[in-house]
PDB file of C-alpha atoms in Angstrom:
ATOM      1  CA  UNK A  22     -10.550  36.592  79.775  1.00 85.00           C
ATOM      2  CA  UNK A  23     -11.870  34.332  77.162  1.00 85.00           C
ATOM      3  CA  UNK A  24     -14.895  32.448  77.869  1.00 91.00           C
ATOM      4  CA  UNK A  25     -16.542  29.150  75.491  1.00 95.00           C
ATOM      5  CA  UNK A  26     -20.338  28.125  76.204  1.00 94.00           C
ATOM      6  CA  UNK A  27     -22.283  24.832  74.343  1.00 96.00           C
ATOM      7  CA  UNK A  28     -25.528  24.627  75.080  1.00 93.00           C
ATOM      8  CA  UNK A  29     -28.193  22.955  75.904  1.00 94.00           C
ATOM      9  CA  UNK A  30     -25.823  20.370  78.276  1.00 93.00           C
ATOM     10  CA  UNK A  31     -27.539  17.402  77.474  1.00 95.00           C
ATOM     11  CA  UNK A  32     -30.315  16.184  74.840  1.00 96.00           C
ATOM     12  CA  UNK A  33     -32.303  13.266  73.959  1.00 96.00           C
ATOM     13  CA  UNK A  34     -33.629  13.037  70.260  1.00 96.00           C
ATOM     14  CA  UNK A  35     -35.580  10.236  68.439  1.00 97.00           C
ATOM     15  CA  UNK A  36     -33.977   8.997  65.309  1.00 96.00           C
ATOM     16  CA  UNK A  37     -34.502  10.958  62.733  1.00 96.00           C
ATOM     17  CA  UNK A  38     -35.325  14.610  63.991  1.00 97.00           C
ATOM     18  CA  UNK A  39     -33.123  17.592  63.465  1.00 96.00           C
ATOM     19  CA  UNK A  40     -30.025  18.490  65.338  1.00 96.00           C
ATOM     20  CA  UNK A  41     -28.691  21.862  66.243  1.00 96.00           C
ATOM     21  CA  UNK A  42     -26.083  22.602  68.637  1.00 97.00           C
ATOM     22  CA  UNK A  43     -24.404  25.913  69.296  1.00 96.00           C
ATOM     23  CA  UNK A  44     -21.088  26.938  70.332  1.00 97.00           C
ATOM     24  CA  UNK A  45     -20.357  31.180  71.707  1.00 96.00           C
ATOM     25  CA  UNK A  46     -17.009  32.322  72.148  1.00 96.00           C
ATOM     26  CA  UNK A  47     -16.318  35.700  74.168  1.00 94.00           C
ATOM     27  CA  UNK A  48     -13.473  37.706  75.509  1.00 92.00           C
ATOM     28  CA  UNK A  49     -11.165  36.898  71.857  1.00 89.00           C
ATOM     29  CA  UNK A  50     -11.846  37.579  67.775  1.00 88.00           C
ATOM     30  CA  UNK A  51     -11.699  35.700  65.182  1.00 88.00           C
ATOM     31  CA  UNK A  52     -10.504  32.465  66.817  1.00 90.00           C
ATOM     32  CA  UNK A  53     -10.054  29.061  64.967  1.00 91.00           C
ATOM     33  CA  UNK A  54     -13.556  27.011  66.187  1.00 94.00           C
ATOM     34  CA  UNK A  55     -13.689  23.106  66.223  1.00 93.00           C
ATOM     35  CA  UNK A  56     -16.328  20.302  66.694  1.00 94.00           C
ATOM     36  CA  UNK A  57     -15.239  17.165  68.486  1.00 93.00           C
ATOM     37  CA  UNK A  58     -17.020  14.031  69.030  1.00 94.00           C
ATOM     38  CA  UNK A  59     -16.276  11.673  71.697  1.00 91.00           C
ATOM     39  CA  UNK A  60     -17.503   8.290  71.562  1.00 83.00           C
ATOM     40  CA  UNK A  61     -17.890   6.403  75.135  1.00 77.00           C
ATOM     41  CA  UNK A  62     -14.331   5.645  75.824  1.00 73.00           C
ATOM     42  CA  UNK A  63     -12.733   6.574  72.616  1.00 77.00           C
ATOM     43  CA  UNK A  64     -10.411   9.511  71.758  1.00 82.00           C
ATOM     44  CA  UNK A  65     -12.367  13.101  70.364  1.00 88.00           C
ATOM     45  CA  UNK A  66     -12.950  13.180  66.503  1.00 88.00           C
ATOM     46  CA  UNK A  67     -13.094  16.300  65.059  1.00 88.00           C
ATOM     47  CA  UNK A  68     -15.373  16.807  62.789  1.00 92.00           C
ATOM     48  CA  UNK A  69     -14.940  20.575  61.606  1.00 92.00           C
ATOM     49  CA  UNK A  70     -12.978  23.226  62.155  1.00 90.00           C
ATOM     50  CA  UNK A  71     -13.662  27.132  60.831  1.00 93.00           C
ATOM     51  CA  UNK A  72     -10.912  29.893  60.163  1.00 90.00           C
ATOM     52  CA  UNK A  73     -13.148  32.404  59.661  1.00 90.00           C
ATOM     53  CA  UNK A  74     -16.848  33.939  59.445  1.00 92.00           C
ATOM     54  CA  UNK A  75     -18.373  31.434  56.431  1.00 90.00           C
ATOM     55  CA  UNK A  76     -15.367  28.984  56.289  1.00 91.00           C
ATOM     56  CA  UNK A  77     -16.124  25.338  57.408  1.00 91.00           C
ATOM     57  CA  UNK A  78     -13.848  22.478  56.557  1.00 89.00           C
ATOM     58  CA  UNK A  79     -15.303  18.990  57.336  1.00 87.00           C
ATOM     59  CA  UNK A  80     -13.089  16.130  58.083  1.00 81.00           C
ATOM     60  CA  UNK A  81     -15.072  13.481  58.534  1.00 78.00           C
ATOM     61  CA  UNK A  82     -18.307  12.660  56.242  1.00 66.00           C
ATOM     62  CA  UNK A  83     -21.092  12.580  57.948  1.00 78.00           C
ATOM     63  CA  UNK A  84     -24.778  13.358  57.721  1.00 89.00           C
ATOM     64  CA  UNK A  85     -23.577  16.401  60.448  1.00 94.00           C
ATOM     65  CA  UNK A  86     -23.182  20.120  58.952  1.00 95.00           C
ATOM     66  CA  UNK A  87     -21.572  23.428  60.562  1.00 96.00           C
ATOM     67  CA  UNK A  88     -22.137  26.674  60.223  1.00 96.00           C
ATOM     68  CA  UNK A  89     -20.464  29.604  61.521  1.00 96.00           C
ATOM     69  CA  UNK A  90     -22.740  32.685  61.249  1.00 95.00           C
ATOM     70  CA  UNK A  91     -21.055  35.023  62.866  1.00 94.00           C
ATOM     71  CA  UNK A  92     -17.513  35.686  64.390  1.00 94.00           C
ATOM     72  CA  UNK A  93     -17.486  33.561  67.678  1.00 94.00           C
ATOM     73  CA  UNK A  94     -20.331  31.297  66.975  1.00 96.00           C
ATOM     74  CA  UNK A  95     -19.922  28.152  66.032  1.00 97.00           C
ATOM     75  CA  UNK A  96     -23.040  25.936  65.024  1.00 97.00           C
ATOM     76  CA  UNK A  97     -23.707  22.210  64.449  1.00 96.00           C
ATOM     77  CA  UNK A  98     -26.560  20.520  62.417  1.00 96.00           C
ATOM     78  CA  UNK A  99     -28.050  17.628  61.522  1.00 95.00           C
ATOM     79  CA  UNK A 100     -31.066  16.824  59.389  1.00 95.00           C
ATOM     80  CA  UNK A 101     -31.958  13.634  60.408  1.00 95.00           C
ATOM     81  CA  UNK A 102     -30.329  12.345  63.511  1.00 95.00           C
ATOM     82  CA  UNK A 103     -29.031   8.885  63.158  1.00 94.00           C
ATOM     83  CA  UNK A 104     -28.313   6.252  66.261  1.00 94.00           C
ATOM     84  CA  UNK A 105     -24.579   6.496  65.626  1.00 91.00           C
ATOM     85  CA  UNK A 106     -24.463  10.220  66.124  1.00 93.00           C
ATOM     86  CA  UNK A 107     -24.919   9.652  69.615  1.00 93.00           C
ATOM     87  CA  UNK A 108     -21.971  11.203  71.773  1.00 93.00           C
ATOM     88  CA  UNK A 109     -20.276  13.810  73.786  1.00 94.00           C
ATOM     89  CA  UNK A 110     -19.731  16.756  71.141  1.00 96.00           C
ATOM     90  CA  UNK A 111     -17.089  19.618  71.988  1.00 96.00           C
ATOM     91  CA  UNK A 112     -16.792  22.749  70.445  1.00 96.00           C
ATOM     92  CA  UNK A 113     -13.428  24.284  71.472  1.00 94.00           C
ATOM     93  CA  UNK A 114     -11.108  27.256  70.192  1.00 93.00           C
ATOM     94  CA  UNK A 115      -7.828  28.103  69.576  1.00 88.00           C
ATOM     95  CA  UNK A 116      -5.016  29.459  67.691  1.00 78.00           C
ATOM     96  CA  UNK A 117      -2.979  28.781  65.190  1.00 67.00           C
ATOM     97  CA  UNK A 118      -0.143  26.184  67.055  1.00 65.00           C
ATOM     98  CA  UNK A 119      -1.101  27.036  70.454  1.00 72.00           C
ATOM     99  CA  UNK A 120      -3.361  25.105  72.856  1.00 80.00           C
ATOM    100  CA  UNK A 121      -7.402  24.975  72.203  1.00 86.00           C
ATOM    101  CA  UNK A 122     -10.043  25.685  74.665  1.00 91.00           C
ATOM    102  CA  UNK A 123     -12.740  23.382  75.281  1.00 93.00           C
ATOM    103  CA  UNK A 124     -16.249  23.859  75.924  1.00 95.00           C
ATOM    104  CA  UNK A 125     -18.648  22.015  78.620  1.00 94.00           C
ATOM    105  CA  UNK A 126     -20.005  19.433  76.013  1.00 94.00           C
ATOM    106  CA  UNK A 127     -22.806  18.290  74.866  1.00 96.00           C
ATOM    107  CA  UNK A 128     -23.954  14.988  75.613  1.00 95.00           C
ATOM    108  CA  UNK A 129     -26.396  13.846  72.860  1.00 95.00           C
ATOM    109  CA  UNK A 130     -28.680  10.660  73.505  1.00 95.00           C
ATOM    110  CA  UNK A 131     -30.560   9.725  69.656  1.00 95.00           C
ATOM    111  CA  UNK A 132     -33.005   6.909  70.567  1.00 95.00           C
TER     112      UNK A 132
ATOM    113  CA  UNK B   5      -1.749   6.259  59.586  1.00 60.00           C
ATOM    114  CA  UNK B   6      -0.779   8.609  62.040  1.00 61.00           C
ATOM    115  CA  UNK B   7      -1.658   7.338  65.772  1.00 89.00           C
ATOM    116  CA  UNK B   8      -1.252   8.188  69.504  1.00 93.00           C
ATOM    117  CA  UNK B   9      -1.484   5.184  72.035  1.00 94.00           C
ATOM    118  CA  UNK B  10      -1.717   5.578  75.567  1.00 95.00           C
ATOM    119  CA  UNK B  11      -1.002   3.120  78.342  1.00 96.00           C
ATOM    120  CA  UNK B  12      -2.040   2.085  80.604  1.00 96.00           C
ATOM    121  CA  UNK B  13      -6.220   2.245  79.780  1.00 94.00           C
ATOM    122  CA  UNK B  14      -7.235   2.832  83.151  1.00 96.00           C
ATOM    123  CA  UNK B  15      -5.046   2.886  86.980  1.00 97.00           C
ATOM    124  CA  UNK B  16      -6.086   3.381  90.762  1.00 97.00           C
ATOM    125  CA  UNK B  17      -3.301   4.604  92.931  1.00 97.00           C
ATOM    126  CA  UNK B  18      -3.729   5.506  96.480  1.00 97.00           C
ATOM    127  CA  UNK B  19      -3.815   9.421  97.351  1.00 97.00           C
ATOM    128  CA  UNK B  20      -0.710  10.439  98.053  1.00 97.00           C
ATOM    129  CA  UNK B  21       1.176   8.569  95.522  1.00 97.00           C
ATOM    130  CA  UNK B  22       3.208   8.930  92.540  1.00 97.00           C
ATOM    131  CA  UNK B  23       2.051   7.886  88.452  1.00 97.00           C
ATOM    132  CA  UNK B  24       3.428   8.138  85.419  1.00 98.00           C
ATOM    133  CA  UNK B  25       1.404   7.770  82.125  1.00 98.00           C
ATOM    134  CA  UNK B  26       2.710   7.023  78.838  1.00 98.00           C
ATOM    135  CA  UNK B  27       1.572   7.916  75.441  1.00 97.00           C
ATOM    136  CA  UNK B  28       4.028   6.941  72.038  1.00 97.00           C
ATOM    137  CA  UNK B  29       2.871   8.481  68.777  1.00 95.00           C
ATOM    138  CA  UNK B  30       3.508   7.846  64.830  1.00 92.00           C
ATOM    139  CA  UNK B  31       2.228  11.207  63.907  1.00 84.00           C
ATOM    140  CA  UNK B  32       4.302  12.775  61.722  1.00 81.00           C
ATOM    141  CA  UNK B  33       5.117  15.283  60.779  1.00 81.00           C
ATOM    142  CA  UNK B  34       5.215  16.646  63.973  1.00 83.00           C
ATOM    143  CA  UNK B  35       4.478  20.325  65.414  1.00 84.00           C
ATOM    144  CA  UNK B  36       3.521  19.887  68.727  1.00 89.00           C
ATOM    145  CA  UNK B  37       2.447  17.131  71.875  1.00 93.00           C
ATOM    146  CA  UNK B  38      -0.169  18.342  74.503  1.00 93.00           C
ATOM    147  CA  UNK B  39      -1.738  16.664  77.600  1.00 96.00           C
ATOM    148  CA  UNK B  40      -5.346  17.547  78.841  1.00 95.00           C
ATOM    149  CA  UNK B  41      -7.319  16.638  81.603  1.00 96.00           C
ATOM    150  CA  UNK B  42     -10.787  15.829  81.170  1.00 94.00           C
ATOM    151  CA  UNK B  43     -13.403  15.507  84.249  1.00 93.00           C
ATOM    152  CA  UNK B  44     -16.193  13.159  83.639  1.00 89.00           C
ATOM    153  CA  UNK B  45     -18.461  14.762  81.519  1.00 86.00           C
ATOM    154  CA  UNK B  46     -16.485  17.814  81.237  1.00 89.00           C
ATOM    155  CA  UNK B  47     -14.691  19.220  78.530  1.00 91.00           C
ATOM    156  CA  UNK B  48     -10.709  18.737  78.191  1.00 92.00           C
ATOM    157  CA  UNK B  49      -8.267  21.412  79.724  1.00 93.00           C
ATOM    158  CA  UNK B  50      -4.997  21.767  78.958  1.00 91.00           C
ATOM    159  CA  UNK B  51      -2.009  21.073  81.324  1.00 95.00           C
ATOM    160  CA  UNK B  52       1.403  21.373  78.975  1.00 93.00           C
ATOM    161  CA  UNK B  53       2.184  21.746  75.556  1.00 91.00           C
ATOM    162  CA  UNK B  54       5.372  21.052  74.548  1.00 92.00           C
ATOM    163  CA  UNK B  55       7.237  21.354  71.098  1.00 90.00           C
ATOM    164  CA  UNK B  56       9.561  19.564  69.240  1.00 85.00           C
ATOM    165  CA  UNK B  57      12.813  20.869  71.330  1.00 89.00           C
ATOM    166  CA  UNK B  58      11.349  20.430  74.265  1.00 91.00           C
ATOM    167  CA  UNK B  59      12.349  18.033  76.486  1.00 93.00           C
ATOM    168  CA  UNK B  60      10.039  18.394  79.951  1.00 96.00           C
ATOM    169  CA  UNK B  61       7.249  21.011  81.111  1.00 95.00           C
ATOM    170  CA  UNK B  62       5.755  20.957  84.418  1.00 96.00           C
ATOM    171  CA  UNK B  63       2.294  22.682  85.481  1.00 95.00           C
ATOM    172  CA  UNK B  64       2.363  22.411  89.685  1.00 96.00           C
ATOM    173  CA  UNK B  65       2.058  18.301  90.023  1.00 97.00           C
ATOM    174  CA  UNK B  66       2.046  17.491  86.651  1.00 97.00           C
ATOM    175  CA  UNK B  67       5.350  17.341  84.935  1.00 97.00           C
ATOM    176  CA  UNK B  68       5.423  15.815  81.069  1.00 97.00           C
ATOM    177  CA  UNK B  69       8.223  14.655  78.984  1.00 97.00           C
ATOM    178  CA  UNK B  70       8.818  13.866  75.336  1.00 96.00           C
ATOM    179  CA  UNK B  71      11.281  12.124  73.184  1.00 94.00           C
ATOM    180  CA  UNK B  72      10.889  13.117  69.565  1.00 91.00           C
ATOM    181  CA  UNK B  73      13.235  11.053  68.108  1.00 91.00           C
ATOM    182  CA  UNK B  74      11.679   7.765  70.088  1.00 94.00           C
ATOM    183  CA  UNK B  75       8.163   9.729  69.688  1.00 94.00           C
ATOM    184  CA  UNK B  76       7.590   9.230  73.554  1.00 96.00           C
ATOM    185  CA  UNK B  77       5.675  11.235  76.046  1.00 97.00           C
ATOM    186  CA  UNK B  78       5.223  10.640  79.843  1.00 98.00           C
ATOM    187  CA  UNK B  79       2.820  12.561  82.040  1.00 98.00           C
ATOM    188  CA  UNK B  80       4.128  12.572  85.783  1.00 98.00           C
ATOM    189  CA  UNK B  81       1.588  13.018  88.698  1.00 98.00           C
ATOM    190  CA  UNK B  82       3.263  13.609  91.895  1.00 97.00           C
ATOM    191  CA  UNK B  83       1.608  13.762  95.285  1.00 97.00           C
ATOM    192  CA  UNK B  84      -1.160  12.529  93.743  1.00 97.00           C
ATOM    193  CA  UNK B  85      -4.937  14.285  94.882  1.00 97.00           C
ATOM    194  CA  UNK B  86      -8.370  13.313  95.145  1.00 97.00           C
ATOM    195  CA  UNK B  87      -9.170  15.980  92.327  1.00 96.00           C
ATOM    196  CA  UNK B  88      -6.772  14.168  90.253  1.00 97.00           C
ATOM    197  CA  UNK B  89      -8.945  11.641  89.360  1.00 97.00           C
ATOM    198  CA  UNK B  90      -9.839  11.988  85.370  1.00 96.00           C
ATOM    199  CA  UNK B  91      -9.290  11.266  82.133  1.00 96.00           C
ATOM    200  CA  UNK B  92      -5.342  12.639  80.966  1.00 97.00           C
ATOM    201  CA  UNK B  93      -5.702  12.600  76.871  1.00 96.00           C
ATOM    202  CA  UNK B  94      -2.502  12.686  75.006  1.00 95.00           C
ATOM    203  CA  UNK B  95      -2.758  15.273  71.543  1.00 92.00           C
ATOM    204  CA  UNK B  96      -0.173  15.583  69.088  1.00 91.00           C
ATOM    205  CA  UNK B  97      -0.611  18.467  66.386  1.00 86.00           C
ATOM    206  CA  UNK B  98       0.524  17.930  62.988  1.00 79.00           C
ATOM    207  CA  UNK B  99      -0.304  21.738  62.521  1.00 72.00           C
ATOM    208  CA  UNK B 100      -3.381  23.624  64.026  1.00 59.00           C
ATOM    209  CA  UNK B 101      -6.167  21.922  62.370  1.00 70.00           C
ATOM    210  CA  UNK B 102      -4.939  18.101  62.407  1.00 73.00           C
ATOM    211  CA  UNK B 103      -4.921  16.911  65.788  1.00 81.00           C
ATOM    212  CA  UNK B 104      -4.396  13.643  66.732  1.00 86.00           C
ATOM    213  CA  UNK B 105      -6.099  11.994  70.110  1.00 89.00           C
ATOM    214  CA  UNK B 106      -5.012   9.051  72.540  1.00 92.00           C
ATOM    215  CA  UNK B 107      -8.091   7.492  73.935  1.00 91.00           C
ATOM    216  CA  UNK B 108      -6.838   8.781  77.195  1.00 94.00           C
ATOM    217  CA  UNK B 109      -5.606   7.213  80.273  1.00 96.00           C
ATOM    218  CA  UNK B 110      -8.322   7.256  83.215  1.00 96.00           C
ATOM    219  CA  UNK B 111      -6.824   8.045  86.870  1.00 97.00           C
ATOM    220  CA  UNK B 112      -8.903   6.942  90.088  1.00 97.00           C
ATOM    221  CA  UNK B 113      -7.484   8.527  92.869  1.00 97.00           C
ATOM    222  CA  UNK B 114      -8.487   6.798  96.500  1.00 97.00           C
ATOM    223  CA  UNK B 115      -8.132   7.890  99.890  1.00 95.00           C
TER     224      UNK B 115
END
């Protein structure tokens, strides 16, 4: 069976620092991976998706990045953390018209 | 611009009891419509997915229903449970990557 991890759970950053979440995938290959963000009582915004080893498409600007090094991970970056970037972010996977797979979240605190 | 509302924002019912949620949508064109359940500070999980020529799905409890031509969707909840109690976000998919999100509909189950 197909298993998605995020870590770490929860962080608190000053304004700012660097940002780096990651995203593992097992049990599947070469599965669509997303970032969400989910603002405190909002809907999830995603923010990239990846097709592939390499391939990132970003759908929102943002001073975010994402990276996808290898198969089934999935990585998100930040250079300077701003106060708006704080959120719950969800990495989740999927295929192509069928349902996507979410992740535990990470709730990010940028102070 | 291509939206999903949900109504109501937020209900109580008493355990036991029935609830419907509703969720209308302008996305177009349309692929697919999906309900999730998300935990408090958990990551969404999928219930149904239904496509355009499909009228109702039920998972155990939860039975959903869509309209296309209206652009409707109800979630059902019968006999409702303690574990219940969560966020239900409405998604409809213009293809795999664009995905639009309802804000969700939060359910308080009480004994």
């Amino acid at each position: 069976s197909q298993t998605i991890h995020q870590w770490p759970a929860t962080l608190v950053q000053p304004v700012g620092s660097p940002l780096s979440l990651e995203c593992t995938v097992e049990g599947t290959s070469n599965p669509n991976l997303y970032w969400y963000r989910q603002a405190a009582g909002r809907g999830l915004q995603l923010l990239f998706y990846s097709v592939g080893i390499g391939q990132i498409s970003s759908e929102v600007p943002q001073n975010l990045s994402a990276s996808r090094p290898q198969d089934r991970q999935f990585i998100l970056s930040s250079k300077k953390l701003l106060l708006s970037d704080s959120g719950f972010y969800l990495c989740a996977w999927g295929w192509v018209k069928e349902t996507q797979y979410f992740g535990p979240g990470t709730r990010l605190l940028v102070l | 611009k291509n939206q999903v509302e949900q109504s109501p924002q937020s209900l109580i019912i008493l355990e036991g009891k029935n609830c419907t949620l509703q969720c209308n949508y302008t996305v177009s064109p349309f692929s697919n419509l999906r309900w999730y359940k998300q935990d408090t500070g958990r990551g969404p999980v999928s219930l149904t997915i239904m496509t355009f020529s499909e009228n109702t799905k039920s998972n155990g409890r939860y039975t959903a229903t869509l309209d296309a031509d209206t652009k409707q969707s109800s979630l059902h909840i019968t006999a409702s449970q303690l574990s219940d109690s969560a966020s239900y976000i409405c998604v409809v998919s213009q293809n795999d990557y664009k995905l639009s999100f309802g804000a969700g509909t939060t359910v308080t189950v009480r004994a």
